[in-house]
Tab-separated table of C-alpha atoms in Angstrom:
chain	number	residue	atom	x	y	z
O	1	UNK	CA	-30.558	-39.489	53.227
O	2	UNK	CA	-29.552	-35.937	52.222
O	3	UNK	CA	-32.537	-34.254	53.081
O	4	UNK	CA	-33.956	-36.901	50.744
O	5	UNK	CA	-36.838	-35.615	48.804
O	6	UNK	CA	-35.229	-32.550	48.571
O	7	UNK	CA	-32.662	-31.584	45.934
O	8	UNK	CA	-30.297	-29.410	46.372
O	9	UNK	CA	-27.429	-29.417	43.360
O	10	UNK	CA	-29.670	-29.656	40.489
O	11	UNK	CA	-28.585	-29.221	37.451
O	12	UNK	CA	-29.291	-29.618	33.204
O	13	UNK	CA	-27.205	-32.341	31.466
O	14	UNK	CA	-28.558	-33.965	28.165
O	15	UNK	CA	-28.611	-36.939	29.539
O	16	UNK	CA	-31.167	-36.533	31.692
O	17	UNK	CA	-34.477	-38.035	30.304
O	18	UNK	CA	-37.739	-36.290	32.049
O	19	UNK	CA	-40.128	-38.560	32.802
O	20	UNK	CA	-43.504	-36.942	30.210
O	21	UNK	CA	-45.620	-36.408	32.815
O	22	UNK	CA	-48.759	-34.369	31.783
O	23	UNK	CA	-51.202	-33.076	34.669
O	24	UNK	CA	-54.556	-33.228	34.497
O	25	UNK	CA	-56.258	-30.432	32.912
O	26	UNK	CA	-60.677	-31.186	34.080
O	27	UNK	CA	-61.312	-33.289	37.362
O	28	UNK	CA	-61.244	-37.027	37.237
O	29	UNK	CA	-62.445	-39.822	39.942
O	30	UNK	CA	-59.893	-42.380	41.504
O	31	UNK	CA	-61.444	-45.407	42.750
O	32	UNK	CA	-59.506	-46.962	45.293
O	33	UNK	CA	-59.534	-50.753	46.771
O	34	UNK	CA	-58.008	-51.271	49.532
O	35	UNK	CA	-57.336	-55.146	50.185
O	36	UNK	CA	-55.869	-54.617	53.739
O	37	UNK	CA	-59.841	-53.670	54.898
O	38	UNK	CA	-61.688	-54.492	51.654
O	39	UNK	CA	-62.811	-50.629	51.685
O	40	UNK	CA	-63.538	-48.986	48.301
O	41	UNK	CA	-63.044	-44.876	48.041
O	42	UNK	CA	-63.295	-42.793	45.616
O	43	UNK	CA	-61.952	-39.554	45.147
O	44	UNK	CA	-62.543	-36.291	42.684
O	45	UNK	CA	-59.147	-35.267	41.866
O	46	UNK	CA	-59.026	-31.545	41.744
O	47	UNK	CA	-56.451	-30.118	39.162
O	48	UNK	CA	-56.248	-26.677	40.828
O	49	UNK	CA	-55.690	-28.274	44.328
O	50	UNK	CA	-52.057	-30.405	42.560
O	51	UNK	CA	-49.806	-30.612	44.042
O	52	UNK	CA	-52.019	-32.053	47.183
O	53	UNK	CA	-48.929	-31.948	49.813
O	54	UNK	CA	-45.306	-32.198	49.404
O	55	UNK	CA	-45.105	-36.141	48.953
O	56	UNK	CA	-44.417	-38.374	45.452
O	57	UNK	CA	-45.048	-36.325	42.317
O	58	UNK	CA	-47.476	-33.582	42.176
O	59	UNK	CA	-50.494	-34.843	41.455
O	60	UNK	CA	-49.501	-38.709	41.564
O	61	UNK	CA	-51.083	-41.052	43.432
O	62	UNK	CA	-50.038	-40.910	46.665
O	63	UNK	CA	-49.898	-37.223	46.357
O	64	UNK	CA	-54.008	-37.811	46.147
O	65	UNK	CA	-53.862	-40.568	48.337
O	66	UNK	CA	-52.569	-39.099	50.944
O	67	UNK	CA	-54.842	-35.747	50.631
O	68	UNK	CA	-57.972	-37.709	51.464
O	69	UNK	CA	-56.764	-39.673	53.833
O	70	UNK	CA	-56.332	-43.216	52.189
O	71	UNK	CA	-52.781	-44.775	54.140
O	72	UNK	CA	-50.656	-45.778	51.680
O	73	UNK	CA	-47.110	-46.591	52.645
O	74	UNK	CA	-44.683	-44.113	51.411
O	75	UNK	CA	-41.435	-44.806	53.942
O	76	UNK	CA	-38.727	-43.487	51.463
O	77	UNK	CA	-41.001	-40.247	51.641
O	78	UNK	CA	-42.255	-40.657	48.032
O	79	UNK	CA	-38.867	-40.210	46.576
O	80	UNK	CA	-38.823	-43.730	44.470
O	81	UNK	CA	-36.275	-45.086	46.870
O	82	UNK	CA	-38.566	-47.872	47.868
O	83	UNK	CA	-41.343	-50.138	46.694
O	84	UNK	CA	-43.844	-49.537	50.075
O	85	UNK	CA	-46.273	-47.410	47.589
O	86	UNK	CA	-46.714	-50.466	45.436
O	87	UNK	CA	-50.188	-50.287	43.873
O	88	UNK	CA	-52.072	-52.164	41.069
O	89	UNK	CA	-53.526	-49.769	38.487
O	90	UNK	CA	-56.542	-51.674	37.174
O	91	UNK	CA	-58.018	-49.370	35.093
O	92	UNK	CA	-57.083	-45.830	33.721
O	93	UNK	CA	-52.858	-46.851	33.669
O	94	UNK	CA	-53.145	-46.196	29.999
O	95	UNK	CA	-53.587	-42.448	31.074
O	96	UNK	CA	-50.527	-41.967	33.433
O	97	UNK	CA	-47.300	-41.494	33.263
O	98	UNK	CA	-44.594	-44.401	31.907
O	99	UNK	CA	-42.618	-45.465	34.732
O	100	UNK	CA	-38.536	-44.632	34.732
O	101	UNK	CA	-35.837	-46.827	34.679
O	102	UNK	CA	-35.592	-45.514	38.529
O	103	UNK	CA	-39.225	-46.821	39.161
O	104	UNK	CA	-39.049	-50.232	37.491
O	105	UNK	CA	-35.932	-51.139	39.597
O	106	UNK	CA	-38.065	-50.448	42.562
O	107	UNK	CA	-40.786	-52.024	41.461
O	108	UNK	CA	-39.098	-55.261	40.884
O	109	UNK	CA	-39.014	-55.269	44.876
O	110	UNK	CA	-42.435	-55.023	45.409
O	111	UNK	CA	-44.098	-58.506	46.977
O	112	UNK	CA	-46.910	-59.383	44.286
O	113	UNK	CA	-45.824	-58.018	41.048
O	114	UNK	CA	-48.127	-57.755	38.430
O	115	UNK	CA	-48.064	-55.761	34.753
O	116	UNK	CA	-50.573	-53.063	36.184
O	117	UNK	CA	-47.860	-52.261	39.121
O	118	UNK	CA	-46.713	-49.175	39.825
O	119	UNK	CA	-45.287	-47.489	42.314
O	120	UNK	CA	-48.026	-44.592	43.493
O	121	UNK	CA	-45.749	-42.219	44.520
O	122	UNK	CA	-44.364	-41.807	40.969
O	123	UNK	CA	-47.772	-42.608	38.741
O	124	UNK	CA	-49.208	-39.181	37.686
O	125	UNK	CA	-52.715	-40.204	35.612
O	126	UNK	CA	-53.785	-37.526	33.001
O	127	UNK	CA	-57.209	-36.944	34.140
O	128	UNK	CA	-58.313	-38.595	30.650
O	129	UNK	CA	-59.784	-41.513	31.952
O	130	UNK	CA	-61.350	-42.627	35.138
O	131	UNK	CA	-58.933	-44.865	37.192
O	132	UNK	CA	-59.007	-47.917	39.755
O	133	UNK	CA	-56.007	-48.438	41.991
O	134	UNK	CA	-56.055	-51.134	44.257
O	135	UNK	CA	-53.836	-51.133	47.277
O	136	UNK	CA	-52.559	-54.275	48.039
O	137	UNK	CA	-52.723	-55.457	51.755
O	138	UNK	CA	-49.575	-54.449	52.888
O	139	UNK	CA	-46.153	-56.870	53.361
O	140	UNK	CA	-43.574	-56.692	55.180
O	141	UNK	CA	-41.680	-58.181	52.328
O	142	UNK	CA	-41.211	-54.923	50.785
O	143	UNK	CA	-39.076	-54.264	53.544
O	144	UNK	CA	-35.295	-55.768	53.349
O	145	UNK	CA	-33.996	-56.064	56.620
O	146	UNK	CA	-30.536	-55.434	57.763
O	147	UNK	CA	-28.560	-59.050	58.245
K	1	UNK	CA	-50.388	-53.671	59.042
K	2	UNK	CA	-47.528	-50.463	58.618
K	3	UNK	CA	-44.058	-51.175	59.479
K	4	UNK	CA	-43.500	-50.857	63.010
K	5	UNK	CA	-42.240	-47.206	64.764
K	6	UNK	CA	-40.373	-46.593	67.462
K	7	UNK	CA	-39.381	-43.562	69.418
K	8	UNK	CA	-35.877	-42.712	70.326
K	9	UNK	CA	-34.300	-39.334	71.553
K	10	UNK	CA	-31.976	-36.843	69.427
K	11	UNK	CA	-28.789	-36.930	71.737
K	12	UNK	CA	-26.550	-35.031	69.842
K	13	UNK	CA	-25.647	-32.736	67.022
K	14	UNK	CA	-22.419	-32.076	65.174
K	15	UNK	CA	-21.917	-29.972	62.248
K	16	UNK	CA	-20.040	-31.081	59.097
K	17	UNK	CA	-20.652	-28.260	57.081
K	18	UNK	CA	-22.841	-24.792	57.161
K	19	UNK	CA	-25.188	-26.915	55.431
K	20	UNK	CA	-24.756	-30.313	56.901
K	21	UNK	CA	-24.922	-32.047	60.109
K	22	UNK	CA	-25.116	-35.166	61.678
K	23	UNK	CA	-28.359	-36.080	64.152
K	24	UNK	CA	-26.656	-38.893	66.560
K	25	UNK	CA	-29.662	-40.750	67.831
K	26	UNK	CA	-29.717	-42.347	71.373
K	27	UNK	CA	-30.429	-46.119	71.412
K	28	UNK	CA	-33.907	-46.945	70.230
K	29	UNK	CA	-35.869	-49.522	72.627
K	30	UNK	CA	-35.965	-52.093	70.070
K	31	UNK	CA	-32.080	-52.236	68.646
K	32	UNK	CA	-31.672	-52.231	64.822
K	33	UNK	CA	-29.683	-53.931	62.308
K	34	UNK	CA	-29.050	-52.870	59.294
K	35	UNK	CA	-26.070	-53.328	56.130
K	36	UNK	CA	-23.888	-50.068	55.185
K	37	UNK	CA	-26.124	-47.894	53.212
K	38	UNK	CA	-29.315	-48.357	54.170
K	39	UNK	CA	-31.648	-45.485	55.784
K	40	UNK	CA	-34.112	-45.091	58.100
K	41	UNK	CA	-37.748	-43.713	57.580
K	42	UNK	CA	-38.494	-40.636	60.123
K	43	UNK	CA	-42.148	-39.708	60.877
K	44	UNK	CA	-42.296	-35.734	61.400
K	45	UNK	CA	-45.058	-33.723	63.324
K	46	UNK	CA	-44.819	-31.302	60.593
K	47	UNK	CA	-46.784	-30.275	57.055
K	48	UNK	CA	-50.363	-29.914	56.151
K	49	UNK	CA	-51.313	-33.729	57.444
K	50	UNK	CA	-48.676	-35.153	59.666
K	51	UNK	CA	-46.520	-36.752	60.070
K	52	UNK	CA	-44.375	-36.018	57.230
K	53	UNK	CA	-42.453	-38.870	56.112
K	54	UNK	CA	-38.627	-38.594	55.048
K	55	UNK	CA	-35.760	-40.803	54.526
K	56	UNK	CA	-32.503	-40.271	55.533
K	57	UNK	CA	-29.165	-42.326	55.208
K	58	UNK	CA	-27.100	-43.688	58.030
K	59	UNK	CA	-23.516	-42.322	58.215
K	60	UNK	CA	-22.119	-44.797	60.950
K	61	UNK	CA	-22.257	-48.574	60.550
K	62	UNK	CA	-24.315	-50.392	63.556
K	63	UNK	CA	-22.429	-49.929	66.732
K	64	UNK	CA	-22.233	-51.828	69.699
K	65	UNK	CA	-23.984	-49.355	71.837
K	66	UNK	CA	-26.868	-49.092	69.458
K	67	UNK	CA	-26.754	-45.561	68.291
K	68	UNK	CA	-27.881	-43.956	65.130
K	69	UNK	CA	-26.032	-41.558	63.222
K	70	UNK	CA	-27.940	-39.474	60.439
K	71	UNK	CA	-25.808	-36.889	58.096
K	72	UNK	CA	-28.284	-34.153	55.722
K	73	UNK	CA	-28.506	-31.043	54.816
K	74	UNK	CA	-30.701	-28.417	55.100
K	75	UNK	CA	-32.912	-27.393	52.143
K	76	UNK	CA	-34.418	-24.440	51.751
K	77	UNK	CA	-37.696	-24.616	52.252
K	78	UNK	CA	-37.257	-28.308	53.074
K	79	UNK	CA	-40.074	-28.867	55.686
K	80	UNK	CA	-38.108	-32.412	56.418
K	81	UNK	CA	-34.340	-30.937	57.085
K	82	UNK	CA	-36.449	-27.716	58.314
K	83	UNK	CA	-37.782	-29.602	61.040
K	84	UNK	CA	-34.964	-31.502	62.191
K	85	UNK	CA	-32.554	-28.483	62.014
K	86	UNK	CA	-35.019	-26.609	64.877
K	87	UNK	CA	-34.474	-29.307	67.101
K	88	UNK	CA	-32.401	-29.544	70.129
K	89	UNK	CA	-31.165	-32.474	72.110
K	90	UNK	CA	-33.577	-34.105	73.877
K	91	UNK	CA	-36.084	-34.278	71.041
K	92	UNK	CA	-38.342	-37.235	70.160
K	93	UNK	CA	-37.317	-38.841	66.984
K	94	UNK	CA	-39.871	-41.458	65.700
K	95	UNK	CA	-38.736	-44.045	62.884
K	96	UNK	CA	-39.240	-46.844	61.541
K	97	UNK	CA	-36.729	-49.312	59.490
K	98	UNK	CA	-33.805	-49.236	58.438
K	99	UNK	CA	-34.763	-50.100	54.803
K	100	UNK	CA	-32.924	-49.463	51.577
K	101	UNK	CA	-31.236	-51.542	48.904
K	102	UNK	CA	-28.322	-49.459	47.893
K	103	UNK	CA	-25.695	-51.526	49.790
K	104	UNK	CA	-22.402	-54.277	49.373
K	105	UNK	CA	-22.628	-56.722	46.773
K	106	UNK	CA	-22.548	-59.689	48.930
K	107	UNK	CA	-19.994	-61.437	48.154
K	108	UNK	CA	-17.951	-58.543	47.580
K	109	UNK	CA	-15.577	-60.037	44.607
K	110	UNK	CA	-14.970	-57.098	42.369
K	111	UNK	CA	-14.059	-53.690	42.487
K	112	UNK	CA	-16.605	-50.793	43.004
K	113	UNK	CA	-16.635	-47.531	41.194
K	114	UNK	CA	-18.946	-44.847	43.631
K	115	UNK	CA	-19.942	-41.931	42.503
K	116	UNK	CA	-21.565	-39.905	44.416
K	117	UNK	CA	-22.766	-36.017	44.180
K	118	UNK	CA	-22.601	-33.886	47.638
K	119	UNK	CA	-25.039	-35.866	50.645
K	120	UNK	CA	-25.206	-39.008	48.515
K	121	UNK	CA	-22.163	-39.532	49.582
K	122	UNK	CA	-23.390	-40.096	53.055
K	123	UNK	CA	-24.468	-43.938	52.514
K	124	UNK	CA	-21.096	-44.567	50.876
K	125	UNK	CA	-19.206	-42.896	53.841
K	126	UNK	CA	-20.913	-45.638	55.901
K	127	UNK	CA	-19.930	-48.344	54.120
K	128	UNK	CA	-16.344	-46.729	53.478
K	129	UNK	CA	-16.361	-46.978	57.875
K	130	UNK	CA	-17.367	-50.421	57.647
K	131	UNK	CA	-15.227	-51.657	55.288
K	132	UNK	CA	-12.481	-49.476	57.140
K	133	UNK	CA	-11.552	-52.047	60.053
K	134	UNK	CA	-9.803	-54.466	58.011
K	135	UNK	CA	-7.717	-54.689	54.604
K	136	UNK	CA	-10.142	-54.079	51.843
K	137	UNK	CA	-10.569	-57.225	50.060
K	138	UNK	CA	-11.059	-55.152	46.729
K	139	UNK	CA	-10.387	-52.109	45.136
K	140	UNK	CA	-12.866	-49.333	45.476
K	141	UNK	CA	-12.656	-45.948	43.985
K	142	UNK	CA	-14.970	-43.122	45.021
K	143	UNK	CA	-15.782	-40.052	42.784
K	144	UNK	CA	-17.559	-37.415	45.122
K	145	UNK	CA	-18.493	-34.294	43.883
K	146	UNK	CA	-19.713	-31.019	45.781
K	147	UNK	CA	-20.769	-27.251	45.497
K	148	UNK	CA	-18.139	-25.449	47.359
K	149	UNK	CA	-14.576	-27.107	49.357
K	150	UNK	CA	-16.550	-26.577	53.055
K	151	UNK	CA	-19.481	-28.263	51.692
K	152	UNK	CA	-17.653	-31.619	50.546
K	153	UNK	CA	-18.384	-33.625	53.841
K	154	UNK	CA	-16.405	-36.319	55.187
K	155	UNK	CA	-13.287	-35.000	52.857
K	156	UNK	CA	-10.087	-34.877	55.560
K	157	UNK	CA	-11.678	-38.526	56.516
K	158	UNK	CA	-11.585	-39.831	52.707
K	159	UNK	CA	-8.100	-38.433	52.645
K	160	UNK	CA	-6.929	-40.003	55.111
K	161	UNK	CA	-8.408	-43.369	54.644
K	162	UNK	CA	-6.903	-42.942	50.651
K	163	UNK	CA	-3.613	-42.485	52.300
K	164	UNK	CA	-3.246	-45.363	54.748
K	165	UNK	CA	-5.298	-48.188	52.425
K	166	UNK	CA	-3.482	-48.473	48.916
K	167	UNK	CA	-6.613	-50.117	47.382
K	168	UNK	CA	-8.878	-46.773	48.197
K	169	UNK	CA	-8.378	-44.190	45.467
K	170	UNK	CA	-10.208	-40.893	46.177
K	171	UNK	CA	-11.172	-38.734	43.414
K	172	UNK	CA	-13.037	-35.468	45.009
K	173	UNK	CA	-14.008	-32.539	42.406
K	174	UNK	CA	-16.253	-29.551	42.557
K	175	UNK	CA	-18.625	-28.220	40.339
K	176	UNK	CA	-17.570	-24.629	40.747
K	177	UNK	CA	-13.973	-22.980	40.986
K	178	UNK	CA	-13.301	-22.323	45.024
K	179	UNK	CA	-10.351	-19.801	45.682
K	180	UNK	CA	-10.480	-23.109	49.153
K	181	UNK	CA	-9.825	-25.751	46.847
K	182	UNK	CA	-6.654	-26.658	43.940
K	183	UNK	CA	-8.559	-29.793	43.176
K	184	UNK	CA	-9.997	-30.870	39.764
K	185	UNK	CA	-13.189	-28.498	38.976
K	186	UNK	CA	-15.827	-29.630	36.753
K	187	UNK	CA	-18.565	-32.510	36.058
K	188	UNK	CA	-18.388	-35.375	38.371
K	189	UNK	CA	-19.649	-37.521	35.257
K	190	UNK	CA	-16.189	-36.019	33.399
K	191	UNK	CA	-14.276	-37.189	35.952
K	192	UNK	CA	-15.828	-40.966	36.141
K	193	UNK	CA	-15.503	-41.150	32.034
K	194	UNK	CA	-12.114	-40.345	32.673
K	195	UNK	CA	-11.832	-43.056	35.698
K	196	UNK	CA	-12.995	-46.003	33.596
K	197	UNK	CA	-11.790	-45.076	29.998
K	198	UNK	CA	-11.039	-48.180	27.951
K	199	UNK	CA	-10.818	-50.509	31.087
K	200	UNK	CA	-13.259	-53.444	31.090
K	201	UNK	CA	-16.131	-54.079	32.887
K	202	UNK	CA	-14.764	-55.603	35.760
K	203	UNK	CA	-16.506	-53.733	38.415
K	204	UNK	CA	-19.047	-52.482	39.852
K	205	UNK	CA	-20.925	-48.956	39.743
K	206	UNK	CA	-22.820	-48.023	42.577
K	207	UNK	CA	-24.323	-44.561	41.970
K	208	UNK	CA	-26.216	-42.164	44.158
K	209	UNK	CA	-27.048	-38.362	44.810
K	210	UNK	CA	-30.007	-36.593	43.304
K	211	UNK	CA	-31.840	-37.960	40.327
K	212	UNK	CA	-29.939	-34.875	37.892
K	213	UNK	CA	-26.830	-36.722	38.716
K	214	UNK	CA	-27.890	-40.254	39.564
K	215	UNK	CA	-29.942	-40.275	35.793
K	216	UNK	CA	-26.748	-39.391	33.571
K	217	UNK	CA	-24.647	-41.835	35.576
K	218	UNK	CA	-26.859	-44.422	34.754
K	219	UNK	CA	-27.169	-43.883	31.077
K	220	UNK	CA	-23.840	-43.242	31.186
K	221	UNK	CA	-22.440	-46.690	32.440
K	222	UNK	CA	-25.460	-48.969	30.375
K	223	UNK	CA	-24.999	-46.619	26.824
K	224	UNK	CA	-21.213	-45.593	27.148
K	225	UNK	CA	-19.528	-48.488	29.051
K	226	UNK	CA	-22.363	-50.969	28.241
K	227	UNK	CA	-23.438	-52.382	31.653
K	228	UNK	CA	-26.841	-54.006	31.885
K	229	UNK	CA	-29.271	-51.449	33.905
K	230	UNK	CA	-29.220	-54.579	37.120
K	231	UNK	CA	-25.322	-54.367	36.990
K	232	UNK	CA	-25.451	-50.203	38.095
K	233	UNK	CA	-26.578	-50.000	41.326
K	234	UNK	CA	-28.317	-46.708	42.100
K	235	UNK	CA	-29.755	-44.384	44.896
K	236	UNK	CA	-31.233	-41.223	44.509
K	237	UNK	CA	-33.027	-39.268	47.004
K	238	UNK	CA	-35.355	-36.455	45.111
C-alpha cells in the first residue's frame, strides 16, 4: 500500500501503546529449524550490527533472518500486514517482545497455530536468553486468495 | 515452497499528488483475482540483499483487461517508493499475490464506518470503485484524513461519488490549516468520535493508515464505543 513499511504522517496521541521492545545489549545465538529442508542454523546476533536491513523490527527475527541468509517469508514486507513470517519460538520467547493487538490478529491467520507463535517480523528477543525458532515448512494457506 | 512470482511490465504512470502516484501495471502472464482491498507483494532489485520486499494496495478493482493499478507515495528515504519512483515505463515489475485481509464483510449487511489517514485510503478507494457500479446496498461513511488539500488523493472522485449516491457520506479533514482548503481541520479520530456519538453499534469499522493512526482507532472503537477487537477491522502499513 502507501509506500507500506514506510510512514509518512506520524504522529503522538496517548492512545498509542508502544509495543516495550528492549534490544539486546551482549550477543546472543538464534538457533533456527527449518522444517521445509530439516536444516538447523545458528546465528550470533550482533547488537551493534541492529538493525540488520530495513525489514520487520530492528533487530527482530526476520530482521536476523534475513541478514544471514535464512528465507523466511516476509510478503507484506515485514510490516505485520500478513502472517507469511509465522514462526514457532521454542525456546528463549520468554525474552522477546509481547506481541500487539496488531500481531495477534495476524497471527490468528497463520496455518498451524501454536502458543509459541509469533510472527518473526515483529518478535524482537532481548539477547537474555539463547533462542530456538523453528520455521515451519511453508503453506500456501497463509495466503487468502482473491474469490 | 514461496508463493509464486511473476513478471509484468510498468505501462504507465499518473500522478495524483506531488507525493503520490499511481503505477498501472500491464497484464501479468498469469491473470489475478483478487477482492477490493487487497495488495500485492513486489520483489525489488534494491537494498543491501535483494530483492527488497514491499506491499502495496490496489487502487482499481480487477478489470477485464487484467491490469493492475498501484497508488503510494514516496517516502523519503523509502528505498521501496524510491525505487519505483526512478522507474519509467517499460520497467519489469515482479510480484507475487494479491494477498491481504482488509476487505468487504461478505455478506455485506451493515453499514461501514472507514477511516482512513492519507494512502490508507487507497484500499478503500478500491472498494469505494467496486461498490460504485450499482446502488449501495448499505450505508458507508468514509473519514479520510490528509497533510495538506493537494495531498488528499482521490478527493474530487469521493465528492462526486458523495453527491450522486445518497447512502455515501464523505467526511474529508486535514491535520493542518491549508489557506487550499475551508474544510474541517483537526484529528481524524475527532472527527470519527463525532461521526458515531451515541449511535449504536450497528456497523462496522474498518480502519487503516499507519499504525500512529490505525492504533488509536482501534482502542478507540473497543474502549470508547465498546466493539470486540474481531468486530474492527484494521490495516496498517508501517
Amino acid at each position: 500500500m502507501p509506500g507500506r513499511g514506510e510512514a509518512t504522517m506520524g504522529g503522538s496521541n496517548p492512545y498509542i501503546k508502544q509495543a516495550e521492545i528492549r534490544l539486546p545489549q551482549k550477543p546472543y545465538q538464534i538457533k533456527f529449524i527449518l522444517r521445509e529442508t530439516g536444516e538447523e542454523r545458528i546465528v550470533t546476533v550482533d547488537p551493534s550490527k541492529i538493525p540488520y536491513g530495513r525489514t520487520g523490527q530492528p533487530g527482530s527475527i526476520l530482521d536476523i533472518a534475513l541478514a544471514h541468509d535464512i528465507d523466511l517469508e516476509h510478503t507484506c514486507g515485514g510490516v505485520c500486514a500478513c502472517s507469511t513470517c509465522h514462526v514457532i519460538v521454542r525456546q528463549g520467547l520468554a525474552s522477546c517482545n509481547e506481541a500487539t493487538e496488531d500481531e495477534e490478529d495476524q497471527l490468528e491467520e497463520a496455518p498451524g497455530l501454536t502458543i509459541q507463535s509469533r510472527l518473526g517480523c515483529q518478535c524482537v528477543p532481548d539477547g537474555t536468553m539463547e533462542v530456538v525458532v523453528e520455521v515451519p515448512a511453508w503453506n500456501r494457506n497463509a495466503v487468502k486468495e482473491g474469490h | 515452497m514461496p508463493l509464486p512470482t511473476q513478471t509484468t511490465r510498468l505501462e504507465a504512470i499518473r500522478p495524483l499528488s506531488p507525493r503520490v502516484r499511481e503505477f498501472l501495471l500491464a497484464p501479468p502472464p498469469e491473470p489475478i483475482h483478487f477482492l477490493p482491498g487487497q495488495w500485492i507483494s513486489l520483489q525489488l532489485p534494491v537494498g543491501e540483499k535483494p530483492p527488497l520486499v514491499r506491499a502495496y494496495s490496489l487502487a482499481e478493482p480487477e478489470d477485464p483487461s487484467g491490469r493492475l493499478v498501484l497508488a503510494l507515495d514516496l517516502v523519503p528515504g523509502g528505498l521501496g517508493s524510491g525505487y519505483l519512483f526512478s522507474l519509467a515505463p517499460g520497467a519489469e515489475i515482479t510480484f507475487s499475490g494479491p494477498l491481504g485481509n482488509f476487505v468487504l464483510p461478505d455478506p455485506l449487511d451493515r453499514e461501514i464506518v472507514f477511516a482512513a489517514r492519507y494512502t490508507g485510503v487507497v484500499p478503500v478507494r478500491c472498494m469505494l470503485r467496486h461498490l460504485a457500479a450499482r446502488p449501495l446496498p448499505v450505508p458507508i461513511t468514509l473519514v479520510y484524513g490528509g497533510p495538506t488539500r493537494d495531498e488528499l488523493i482521490y478527493h474530487d472522485e469521493f465528492v462526486a461519488y458523495a453527491a450522486r449516491e445518497p447512502r455515501f457520506r464523505y467526511l474529508p479533514i486535514l491535520r493542518e490549516p491549508d489557506p487550499a482548503w475551508d474544510g474541517p481541520v483537526g484529528e481524524e479520530i475527532d472527527l470519527v468520535r463525532a461521526t458515531v456519538a451515541g449511535r449504536p453499534r450497528d456497523y462496522r469499522p474498518m480502519v487503516v493508515g499507519v499504525r500512529a493512526f490505525t492504533q488509536p482507532l482501534r482502542a478507540f472503537f473497543r474502549e470508547e464505543i465498546g466493539f470486540d477487537r474481531r468486530e474492527v477491522v484494521v490495516e496498517h502499513y508501517d
